[in-house]
Coordinates of C-alpha atoms and ligand atoms in Angstrom, one line a residue:
X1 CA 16.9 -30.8 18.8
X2 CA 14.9 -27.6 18.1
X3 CA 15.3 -25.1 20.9
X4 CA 13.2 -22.2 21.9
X5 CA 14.0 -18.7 21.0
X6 CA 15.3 -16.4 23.8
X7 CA 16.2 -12.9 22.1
X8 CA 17.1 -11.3 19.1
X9 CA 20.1 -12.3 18.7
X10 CA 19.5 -15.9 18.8
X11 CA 18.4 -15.7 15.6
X12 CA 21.3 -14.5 13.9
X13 CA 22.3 -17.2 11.5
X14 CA 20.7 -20.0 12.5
X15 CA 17.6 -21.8 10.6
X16 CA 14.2 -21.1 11.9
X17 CA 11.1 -23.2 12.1
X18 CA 7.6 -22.5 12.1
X19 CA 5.7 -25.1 14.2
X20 CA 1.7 -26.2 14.1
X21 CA 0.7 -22.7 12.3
X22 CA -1.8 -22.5 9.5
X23 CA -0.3 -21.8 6.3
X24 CA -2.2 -19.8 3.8
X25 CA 0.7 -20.4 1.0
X26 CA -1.1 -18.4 -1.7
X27 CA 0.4 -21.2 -4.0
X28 CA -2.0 -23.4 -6.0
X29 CA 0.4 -26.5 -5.9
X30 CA 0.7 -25.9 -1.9
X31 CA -3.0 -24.4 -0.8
X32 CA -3.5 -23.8 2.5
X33 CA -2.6 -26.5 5.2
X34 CA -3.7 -26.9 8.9
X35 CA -0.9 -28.0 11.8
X36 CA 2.4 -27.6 9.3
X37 CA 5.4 -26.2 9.9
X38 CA 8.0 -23.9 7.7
X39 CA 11.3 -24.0 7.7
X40 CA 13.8 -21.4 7.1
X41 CA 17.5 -21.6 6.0
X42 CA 19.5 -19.0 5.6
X43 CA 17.5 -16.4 3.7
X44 CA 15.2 -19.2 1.7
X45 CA 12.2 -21.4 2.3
X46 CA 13.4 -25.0 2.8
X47 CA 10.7 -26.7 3.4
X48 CA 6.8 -27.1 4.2
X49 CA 5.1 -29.8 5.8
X50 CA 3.6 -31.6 8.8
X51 CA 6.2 -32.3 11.5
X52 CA 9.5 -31.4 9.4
X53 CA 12.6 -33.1 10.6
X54 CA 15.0 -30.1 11.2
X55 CA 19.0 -29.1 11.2
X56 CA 21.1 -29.6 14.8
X57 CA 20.7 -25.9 16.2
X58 CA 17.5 -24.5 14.4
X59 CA 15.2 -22.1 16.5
X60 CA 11.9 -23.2 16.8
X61 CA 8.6 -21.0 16.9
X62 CA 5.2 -21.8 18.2
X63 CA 2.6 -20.8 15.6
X64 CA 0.2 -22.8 17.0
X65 CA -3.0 -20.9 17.3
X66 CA -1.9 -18.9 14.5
X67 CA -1.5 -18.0 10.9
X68 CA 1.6 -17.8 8.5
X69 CA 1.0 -16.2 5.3
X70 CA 3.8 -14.8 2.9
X71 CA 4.9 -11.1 3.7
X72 CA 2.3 -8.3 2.4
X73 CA 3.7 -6.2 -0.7
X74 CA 2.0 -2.2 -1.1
X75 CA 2.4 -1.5 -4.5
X76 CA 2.0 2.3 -4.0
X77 CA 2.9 4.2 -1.3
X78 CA 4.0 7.9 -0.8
X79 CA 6.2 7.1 1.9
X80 CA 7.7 10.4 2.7
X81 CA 3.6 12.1 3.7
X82 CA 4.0 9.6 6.7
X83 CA 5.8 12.6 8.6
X84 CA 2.0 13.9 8.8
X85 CA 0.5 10.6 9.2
X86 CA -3.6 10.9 9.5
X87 CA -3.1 15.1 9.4
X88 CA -6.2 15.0 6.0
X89 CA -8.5 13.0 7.3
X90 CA -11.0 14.9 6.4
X91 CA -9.8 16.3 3.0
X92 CA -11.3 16.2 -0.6
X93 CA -9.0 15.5 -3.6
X94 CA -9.1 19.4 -4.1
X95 CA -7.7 19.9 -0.2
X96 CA -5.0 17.6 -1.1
X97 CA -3.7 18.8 -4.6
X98 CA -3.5 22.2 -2.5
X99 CA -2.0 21.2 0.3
X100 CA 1.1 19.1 -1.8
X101 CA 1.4 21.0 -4.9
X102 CA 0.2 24.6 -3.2
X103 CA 1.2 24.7 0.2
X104 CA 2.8 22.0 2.5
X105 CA 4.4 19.5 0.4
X106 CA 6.9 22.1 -1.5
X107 CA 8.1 22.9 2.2
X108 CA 9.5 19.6 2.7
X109 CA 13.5 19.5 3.4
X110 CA 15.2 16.9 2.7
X111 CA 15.4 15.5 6.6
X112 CA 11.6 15.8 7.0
X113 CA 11.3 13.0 3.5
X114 CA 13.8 11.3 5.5
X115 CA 11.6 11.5 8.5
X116 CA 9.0 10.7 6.8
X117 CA 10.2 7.6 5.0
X118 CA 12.0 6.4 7.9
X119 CA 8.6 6.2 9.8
X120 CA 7.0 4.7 6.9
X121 CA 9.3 2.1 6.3
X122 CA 9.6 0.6 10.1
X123 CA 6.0 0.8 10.0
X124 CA 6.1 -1.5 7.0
X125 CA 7.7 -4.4 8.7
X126 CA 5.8 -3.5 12.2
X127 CA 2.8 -4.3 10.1
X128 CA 3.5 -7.5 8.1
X129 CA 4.4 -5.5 4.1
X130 CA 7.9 -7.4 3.8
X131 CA 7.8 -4.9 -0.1
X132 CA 7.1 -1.7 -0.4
X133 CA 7.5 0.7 -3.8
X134 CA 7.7 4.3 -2.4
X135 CA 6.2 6.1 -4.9
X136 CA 8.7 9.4 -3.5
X137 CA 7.1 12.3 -5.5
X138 CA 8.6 15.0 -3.1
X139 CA 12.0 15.0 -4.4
X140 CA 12.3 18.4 -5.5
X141 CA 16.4 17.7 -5.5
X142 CA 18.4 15.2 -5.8
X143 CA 19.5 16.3 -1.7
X144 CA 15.7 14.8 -1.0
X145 CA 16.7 11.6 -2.9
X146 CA 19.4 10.9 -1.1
X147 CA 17.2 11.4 2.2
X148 CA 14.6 9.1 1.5
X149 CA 16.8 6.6 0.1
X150 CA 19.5 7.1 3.1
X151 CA 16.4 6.1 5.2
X152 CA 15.1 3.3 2.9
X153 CA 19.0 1.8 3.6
X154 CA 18.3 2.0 7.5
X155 CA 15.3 -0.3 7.3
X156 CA 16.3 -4.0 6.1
X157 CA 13.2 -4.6 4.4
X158 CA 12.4 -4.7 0.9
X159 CA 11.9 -1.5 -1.1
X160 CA 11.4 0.1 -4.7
X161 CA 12.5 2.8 -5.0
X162 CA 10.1 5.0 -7.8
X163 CA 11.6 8.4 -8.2
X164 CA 9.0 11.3 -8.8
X165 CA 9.1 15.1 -8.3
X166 CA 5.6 16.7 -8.6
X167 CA 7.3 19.8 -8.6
X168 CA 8.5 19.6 -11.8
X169 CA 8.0 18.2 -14.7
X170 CA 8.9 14.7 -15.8
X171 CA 10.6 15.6 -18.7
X172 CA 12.6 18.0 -17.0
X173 CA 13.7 16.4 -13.5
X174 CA 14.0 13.1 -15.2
X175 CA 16.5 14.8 -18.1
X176 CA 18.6 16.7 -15.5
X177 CA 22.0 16.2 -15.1
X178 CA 21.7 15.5 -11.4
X179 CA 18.9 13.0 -11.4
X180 CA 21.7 10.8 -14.1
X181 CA 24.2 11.6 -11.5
X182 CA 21.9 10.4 -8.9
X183 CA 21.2 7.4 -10.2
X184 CA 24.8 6.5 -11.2
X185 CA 25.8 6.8 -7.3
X186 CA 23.2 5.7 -6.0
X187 CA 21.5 2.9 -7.8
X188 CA 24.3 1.8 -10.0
X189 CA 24.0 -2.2 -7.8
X190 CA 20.2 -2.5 -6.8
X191 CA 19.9 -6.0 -5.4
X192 CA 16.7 -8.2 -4.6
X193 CA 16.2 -5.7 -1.5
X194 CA 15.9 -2.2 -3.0
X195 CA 15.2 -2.1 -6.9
X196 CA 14.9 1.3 -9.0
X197 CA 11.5 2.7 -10.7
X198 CA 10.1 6.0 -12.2
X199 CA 7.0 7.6 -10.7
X200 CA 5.2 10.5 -13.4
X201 CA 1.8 10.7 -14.4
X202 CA 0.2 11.6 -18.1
X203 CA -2.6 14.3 -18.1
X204 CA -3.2 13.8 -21.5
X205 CA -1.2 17.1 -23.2
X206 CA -1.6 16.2 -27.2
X207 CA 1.8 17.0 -27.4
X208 CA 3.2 14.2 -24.8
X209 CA 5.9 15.8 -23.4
X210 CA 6.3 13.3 -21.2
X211 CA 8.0 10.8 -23.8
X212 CA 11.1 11.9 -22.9
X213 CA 10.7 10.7 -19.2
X214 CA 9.7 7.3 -21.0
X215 CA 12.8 7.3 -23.1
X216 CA 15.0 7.7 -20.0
X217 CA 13.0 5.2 -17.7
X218 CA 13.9 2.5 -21.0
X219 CA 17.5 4.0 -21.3
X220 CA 17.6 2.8 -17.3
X221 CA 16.0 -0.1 -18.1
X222 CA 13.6 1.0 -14.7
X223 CA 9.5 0.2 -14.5
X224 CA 6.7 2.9 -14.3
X225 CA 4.2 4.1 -11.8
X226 CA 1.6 5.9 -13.1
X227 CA -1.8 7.2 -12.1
X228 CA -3.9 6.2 -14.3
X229 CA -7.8 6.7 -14.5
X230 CA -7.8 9.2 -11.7
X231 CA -10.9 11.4 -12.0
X232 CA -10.1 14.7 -12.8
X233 CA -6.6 14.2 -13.2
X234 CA -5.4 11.6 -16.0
X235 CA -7.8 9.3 -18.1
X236 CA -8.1 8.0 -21.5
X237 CA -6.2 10.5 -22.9
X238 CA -3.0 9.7 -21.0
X239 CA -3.2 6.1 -21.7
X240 CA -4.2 6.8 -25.9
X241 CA -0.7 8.5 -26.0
X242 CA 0.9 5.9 -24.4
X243 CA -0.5 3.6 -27.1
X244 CA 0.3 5.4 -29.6
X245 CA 4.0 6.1 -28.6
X246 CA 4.7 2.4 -28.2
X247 CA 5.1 3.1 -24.2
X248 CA 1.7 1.4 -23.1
X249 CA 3.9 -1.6 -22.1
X250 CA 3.9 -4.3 -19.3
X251 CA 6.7 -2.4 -17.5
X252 CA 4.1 0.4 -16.6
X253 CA 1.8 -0.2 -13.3
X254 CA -1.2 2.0 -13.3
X255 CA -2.6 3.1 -10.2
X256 CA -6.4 3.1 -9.2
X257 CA -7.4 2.8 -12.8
X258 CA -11.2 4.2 -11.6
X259 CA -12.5 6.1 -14.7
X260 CA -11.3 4.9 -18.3
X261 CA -13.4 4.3 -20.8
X262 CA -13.3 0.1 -22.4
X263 CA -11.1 1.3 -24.9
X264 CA -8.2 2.0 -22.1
X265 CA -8.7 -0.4 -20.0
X266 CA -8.4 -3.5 -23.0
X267 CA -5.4 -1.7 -23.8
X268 CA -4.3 -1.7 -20.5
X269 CA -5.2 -5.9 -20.4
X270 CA -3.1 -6.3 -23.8
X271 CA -0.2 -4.4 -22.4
X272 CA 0.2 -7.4 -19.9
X273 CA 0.5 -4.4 -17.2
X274 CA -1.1 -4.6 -13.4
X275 CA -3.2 -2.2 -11.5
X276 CA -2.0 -1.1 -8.1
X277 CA -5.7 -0.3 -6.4
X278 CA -5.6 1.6 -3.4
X279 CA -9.3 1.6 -2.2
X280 CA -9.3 3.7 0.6
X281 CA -8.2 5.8 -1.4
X282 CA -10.6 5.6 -4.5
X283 CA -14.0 5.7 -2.0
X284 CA -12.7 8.6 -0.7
X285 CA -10.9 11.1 -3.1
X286 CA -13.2 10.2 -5.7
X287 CA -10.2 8.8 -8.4
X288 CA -13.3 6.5 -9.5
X289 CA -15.3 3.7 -7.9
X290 CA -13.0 1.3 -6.7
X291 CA -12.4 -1.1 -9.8
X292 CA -11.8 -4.6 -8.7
X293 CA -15.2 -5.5 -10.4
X294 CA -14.0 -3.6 -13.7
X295 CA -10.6 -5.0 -13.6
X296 CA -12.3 -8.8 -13.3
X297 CA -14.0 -8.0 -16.7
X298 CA -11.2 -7.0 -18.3
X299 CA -8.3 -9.8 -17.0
X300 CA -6.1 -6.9 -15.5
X301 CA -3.8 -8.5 -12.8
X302 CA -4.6 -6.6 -8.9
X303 CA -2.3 -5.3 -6.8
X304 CA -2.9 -3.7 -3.7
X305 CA -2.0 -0.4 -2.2
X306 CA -2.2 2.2 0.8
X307 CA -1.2 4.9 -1.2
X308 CA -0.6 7.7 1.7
X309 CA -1.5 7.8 5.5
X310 CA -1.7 11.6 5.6
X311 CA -5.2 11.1 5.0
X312 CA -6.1 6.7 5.6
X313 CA -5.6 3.6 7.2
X314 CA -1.8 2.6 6.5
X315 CA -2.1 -1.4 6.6
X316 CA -2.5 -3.9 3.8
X317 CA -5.8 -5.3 6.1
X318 CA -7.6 -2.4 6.0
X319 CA -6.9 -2.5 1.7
X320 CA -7.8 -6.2 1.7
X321 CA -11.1 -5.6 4.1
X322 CA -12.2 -2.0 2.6
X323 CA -11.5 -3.6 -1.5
X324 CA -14.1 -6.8 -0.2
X325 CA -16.1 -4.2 1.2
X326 CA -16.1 -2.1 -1.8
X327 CA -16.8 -4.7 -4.5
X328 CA -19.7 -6.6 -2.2
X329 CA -21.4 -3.3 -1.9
X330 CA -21.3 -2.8 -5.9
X331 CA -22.9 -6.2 -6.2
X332 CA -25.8 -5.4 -3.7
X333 CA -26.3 -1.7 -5.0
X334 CA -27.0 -3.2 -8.4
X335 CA -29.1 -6.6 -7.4
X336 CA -31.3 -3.7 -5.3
X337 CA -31.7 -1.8 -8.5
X338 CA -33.2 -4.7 -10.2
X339 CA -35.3 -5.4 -7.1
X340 CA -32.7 -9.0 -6.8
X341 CA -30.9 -10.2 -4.0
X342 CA -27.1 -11.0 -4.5
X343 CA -27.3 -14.9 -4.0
X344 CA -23.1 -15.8 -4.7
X345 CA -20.3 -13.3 -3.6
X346 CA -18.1 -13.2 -6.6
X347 CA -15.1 -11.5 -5.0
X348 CA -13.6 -13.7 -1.7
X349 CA -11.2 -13.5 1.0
X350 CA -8.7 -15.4 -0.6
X351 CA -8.6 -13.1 -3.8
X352 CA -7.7 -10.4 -2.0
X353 CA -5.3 -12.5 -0.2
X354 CA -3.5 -13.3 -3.7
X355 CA -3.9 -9.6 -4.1
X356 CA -1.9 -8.3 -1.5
X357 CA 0.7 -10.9 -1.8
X358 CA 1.8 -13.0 -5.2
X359 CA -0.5 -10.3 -7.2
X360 CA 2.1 -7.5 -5.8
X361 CA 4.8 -9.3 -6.8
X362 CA 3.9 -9.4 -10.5
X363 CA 2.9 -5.6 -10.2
X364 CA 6.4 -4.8 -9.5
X365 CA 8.0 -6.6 -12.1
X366 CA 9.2 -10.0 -9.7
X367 CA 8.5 -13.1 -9.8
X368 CA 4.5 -13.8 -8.2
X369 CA 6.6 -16.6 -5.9
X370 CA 8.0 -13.6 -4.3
X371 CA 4.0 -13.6 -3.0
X372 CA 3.8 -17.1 -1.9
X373 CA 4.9 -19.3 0.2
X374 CA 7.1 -21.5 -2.3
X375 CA 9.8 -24.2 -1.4
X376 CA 13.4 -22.8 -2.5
X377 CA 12.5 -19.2 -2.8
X378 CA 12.9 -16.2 -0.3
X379 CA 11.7 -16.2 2.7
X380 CA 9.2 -13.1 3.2
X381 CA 6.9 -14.6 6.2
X382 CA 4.1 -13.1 8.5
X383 CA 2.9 -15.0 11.5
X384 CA -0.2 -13.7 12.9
X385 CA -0.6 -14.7 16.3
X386 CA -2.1 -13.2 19.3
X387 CA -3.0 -15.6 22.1
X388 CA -4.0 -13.0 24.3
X389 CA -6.6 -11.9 21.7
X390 CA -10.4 -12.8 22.1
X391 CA -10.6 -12.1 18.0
X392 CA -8.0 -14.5 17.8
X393 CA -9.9 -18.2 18.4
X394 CA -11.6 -20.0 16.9
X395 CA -10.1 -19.8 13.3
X396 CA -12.3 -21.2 11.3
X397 CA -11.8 -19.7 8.4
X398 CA -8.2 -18.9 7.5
X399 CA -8.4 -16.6 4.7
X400 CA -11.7 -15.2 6.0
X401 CA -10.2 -14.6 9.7
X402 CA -7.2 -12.8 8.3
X403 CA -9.4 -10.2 5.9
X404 CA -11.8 -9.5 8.5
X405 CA -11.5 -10.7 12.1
X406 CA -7.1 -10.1 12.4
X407 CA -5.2 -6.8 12.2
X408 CA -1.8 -5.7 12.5
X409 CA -2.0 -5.4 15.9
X410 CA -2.0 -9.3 16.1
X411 CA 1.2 -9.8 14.1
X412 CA 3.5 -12.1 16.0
X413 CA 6.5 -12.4 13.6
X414 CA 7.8 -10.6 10.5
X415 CA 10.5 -12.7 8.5
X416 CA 12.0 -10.7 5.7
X417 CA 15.1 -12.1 3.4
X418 CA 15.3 -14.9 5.8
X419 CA 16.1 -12.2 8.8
X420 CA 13.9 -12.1 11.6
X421 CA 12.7 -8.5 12.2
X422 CA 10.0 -8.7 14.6
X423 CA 9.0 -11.6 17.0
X424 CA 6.7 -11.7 19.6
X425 CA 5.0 -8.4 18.9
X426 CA 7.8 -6.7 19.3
X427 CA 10.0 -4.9 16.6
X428 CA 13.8 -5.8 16.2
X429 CA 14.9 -2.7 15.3
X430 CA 16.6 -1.4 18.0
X431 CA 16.8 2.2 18.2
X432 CA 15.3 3.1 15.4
X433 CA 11.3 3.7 16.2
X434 CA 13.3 6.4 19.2
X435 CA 15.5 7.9 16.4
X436 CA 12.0 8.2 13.9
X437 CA 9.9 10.2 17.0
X438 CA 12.6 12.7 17.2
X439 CA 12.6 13.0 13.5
X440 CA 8.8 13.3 13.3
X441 CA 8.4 15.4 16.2
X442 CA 11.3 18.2 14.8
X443 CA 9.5 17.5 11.2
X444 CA 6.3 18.3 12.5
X445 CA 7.4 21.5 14.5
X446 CA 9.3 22.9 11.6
X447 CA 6.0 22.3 9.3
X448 CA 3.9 23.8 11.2
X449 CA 5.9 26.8 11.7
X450 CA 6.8 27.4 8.3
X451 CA 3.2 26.4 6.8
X452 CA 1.8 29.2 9.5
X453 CA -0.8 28.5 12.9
X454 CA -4.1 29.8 11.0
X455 CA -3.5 27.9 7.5
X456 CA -2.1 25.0 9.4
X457 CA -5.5 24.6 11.1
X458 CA -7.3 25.5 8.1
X459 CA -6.2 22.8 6.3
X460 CA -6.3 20.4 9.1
X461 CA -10.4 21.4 9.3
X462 CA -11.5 21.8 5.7
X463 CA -15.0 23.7 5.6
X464 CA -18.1 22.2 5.4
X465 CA -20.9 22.0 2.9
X466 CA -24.0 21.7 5.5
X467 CA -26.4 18.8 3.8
X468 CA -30.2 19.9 5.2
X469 CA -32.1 17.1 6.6
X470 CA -35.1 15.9 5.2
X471 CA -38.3 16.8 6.7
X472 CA -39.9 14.1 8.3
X473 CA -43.6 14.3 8.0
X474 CA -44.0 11.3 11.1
X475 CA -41.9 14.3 13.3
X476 CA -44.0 17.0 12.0
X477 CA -47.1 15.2 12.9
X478 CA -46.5 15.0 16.4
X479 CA -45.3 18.0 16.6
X480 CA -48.2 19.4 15.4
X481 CA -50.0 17.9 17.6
X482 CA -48.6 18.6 20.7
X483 CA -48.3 21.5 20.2
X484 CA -51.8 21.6 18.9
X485 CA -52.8 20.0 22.6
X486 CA -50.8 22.2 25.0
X487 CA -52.3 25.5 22.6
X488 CA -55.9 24.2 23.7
Ligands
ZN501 ZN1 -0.7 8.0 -5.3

């Protein structure tokens, strides 16, 4: 007989069963199913279905009220800027390449990456993203490596690890001697919980210097991040050489993908590569208009990402509720133009659903059933439950309800390789959110000492372009006269 769950540690071991939840599977052949149950054994999905019969000893959970959908994955995330989480909120793309390639960023040691990263990565499974790739561009040695992958090994969730270093080039770090010996030590036996990957970008130098990054990255038999399409940064140029150099492939995932002409982007479609959009961080750096709409036209798979919460919202709902946002107000910009009404919304709940789970997956190079919730594979679940919640009943609408009435603050349970790390609300990480606010809190000190008070503050408060308002001629009337009145 099925018991109830007591603690932690009753977990350990032991199947687990999801009772009466609504499952949003995000697999065709399953759908989404009202009153079902999930059961879990050992670190695999065993079974779905209405009123499963269940192993002697398994631990039962009430998801009634609730919804179970397969764990989040953010394809793009630069976890180690988490030590300053929500410090540019109101930066430009400028204040930012300044504040990371200029000022700030080079001052990062190696324990404030691992500060940063550690914060990052319980915030991951606190918030329902069971993968994460940490694109880590602030390894400036192989001694930040080693941090931000020591603190990746203290979280037991799923990572990529994508190695970057945007303080050097990537022909150089990635040819050193110590990023091979790196490597060798380090990531010699990845496993289904932390895989390997290269982060480097291509500006577009005719020369493409950056071929021998790609050589090594094929050497390793390791996947690409890239940004690709960024405004001001990389476009068509970057993606041409890649073409032409026979390293436009599907084992490259391009990132935000805003501004390419139709030429890149059905190059991108015939490579068989994804796109990793993080639209947050599009509609407000500028990168390029949020493309969901243009990656529709051209059959480019989506991924979703939070890119960095030094500046936005770090959780996969506000990417799946700002990428709806961003494509619905496209559609009602245009119809407007044409004096039309938008009659049909072509981008829906569940699409972004599929986004942020099985469509994440396939941008990191795993199978989409990674994204799903799929008989016989792992077991990467999210209930979200919150009967104390007002926002909470009725659910009507599954997919609709999680995308724009839940939030991470009603996640009930996180399940990640089978292992129960949060339940109830509450993290199962013992000591570890104490041992990442002493980490912060010495990171942050030591930043803001070396980075100096005044530019410090300056950079927290970017100056301001003052936007006159337009005169009203209704307000100038009656001002004119009253005043008109009170001078007669
Ligand atoms: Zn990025």
């Amino acid at each position: 007989m099925a018991q109830q769950a007591q603690s932690p540690s009753d977990f350990e071991g032991r199947p687990l069963v999801f009772r009466n939840a609504t499952v949003i599977s995000v697999d065709p052949t399953i759908g989404t199913l009202v009153g079902a149950d999930v059961l879990v054994v050992d670190q695999l999905i065993s079974a779905v279905g209405q009123r499963l019969i269940v192993p002697d000893g398994t631990l039962e959970i009430d998801a009634s009220g609730g919804v179970l959908m397969p764990g989040m994955i953010d394809t793009h995330r630069h976890m180690y800027q988490t030590a300053m989480r929500g410090f540019g909120a109101d930066w430009t793309l400028t204040d930012y390449f300044y504040f990371y390639y200029v000022n700030h960023g080079s001052k990062f040691r190696p324990q404030d990456v691992y500060a940063g990263n550690l914060l990052a990565a319980i915030e991951s499974v606190d918030s329902g993203v069971t993968t994460t790739l940490d694109w880590s561009h602030g390894l400036q040695t192989t001694d930040h490596a080693d941090a931000a992958l020591d603190a990746l090994e203290r979280v037991p969730a799923r990572f990529v690890f994508s190695y970057g270093n945007l303080a050097g080039a990537p022909q150089d770090w990635s040819t050193d001697p110590a990023f091979k010996a790196f490597v060798n030590r380090r990531l010699g036996h990845t496993t289904d919980m932390l895989s390997f990957g290269m982060s480097f970008d291509v500006p577009g130098d005719p020369e493409f210097p950056e071929r021998a990054a790609f050589e090594v990255a094929r050497e390793l038999g390791v996947p690409i991040s890239t940004h690709s399409g960024a405004w001001g940064a990389t476009g068509d140029a970057g993606i041409l050489l890649m073409a032409e150099h026979g390293f436009l492939t599907d084992q490259v995932t391009h990132v935000h993908v805003g501004s390419l002409s139709p030429d890149s982007y059905h190059r991108i479609a015939a490579s068989g590569a994804s796109a990793s959009l993080a639209t947050e961080s599009e509609q407000n750096a500028g990168q390029g208009y949020p493309p969901s709409f243009r990656l529709r036209e051209y059959g480019i798979p989506i991924s979703l990402s939070i890119d960095t919460s030094v500046w936005w919202s770090a959780d996969m709902f506000s990417a799946m509720r700002s990428t709806l946002n961003a494509d619905r107000a496209r559609e009602h910009l245009i119809a407007h133009e044409k004096k039309e009404t938008v009659t049909s919304n072509i981008l829906r709940a569940d699409d972004v659903i599929r986004f942020a789970t099985a469509g994440g997956a396939r941008a990191i190079h795993q199978d989409e059933s990674l994204g799903r919730i799929t008989v016989g594979r792992k077991a990467d679940l999210v209930l979200i439950k919150n009967d104390a919640s007002p926002t909470m009943f009725p659910i009507l609408n599954p997919e609709g309800h999680v995308v724009f009435q839940a939030g991470k603050g009603d996640i009930h349970t996180v399940v990640i390789n089978g292992k129960v790390l949060k339940y109830d609300g509450k993290l199962l990480l013992h000591d570890l959110v104490a041992e990442a606010q002493a980490a912060i809190a010495e990171t942050v000190d030591y930043l803001e000492s070396a980075v100096g008070a005044a530019d410090w503050e300056a950079s927290r408060h970017p100056s301001k372009v003052e936007v006159p308002i337009t005169i009203n001629p209704y307000q100038w009337t009656e001002f004119s006269e009253s005043e008109a009145g009170r001078i007669s």
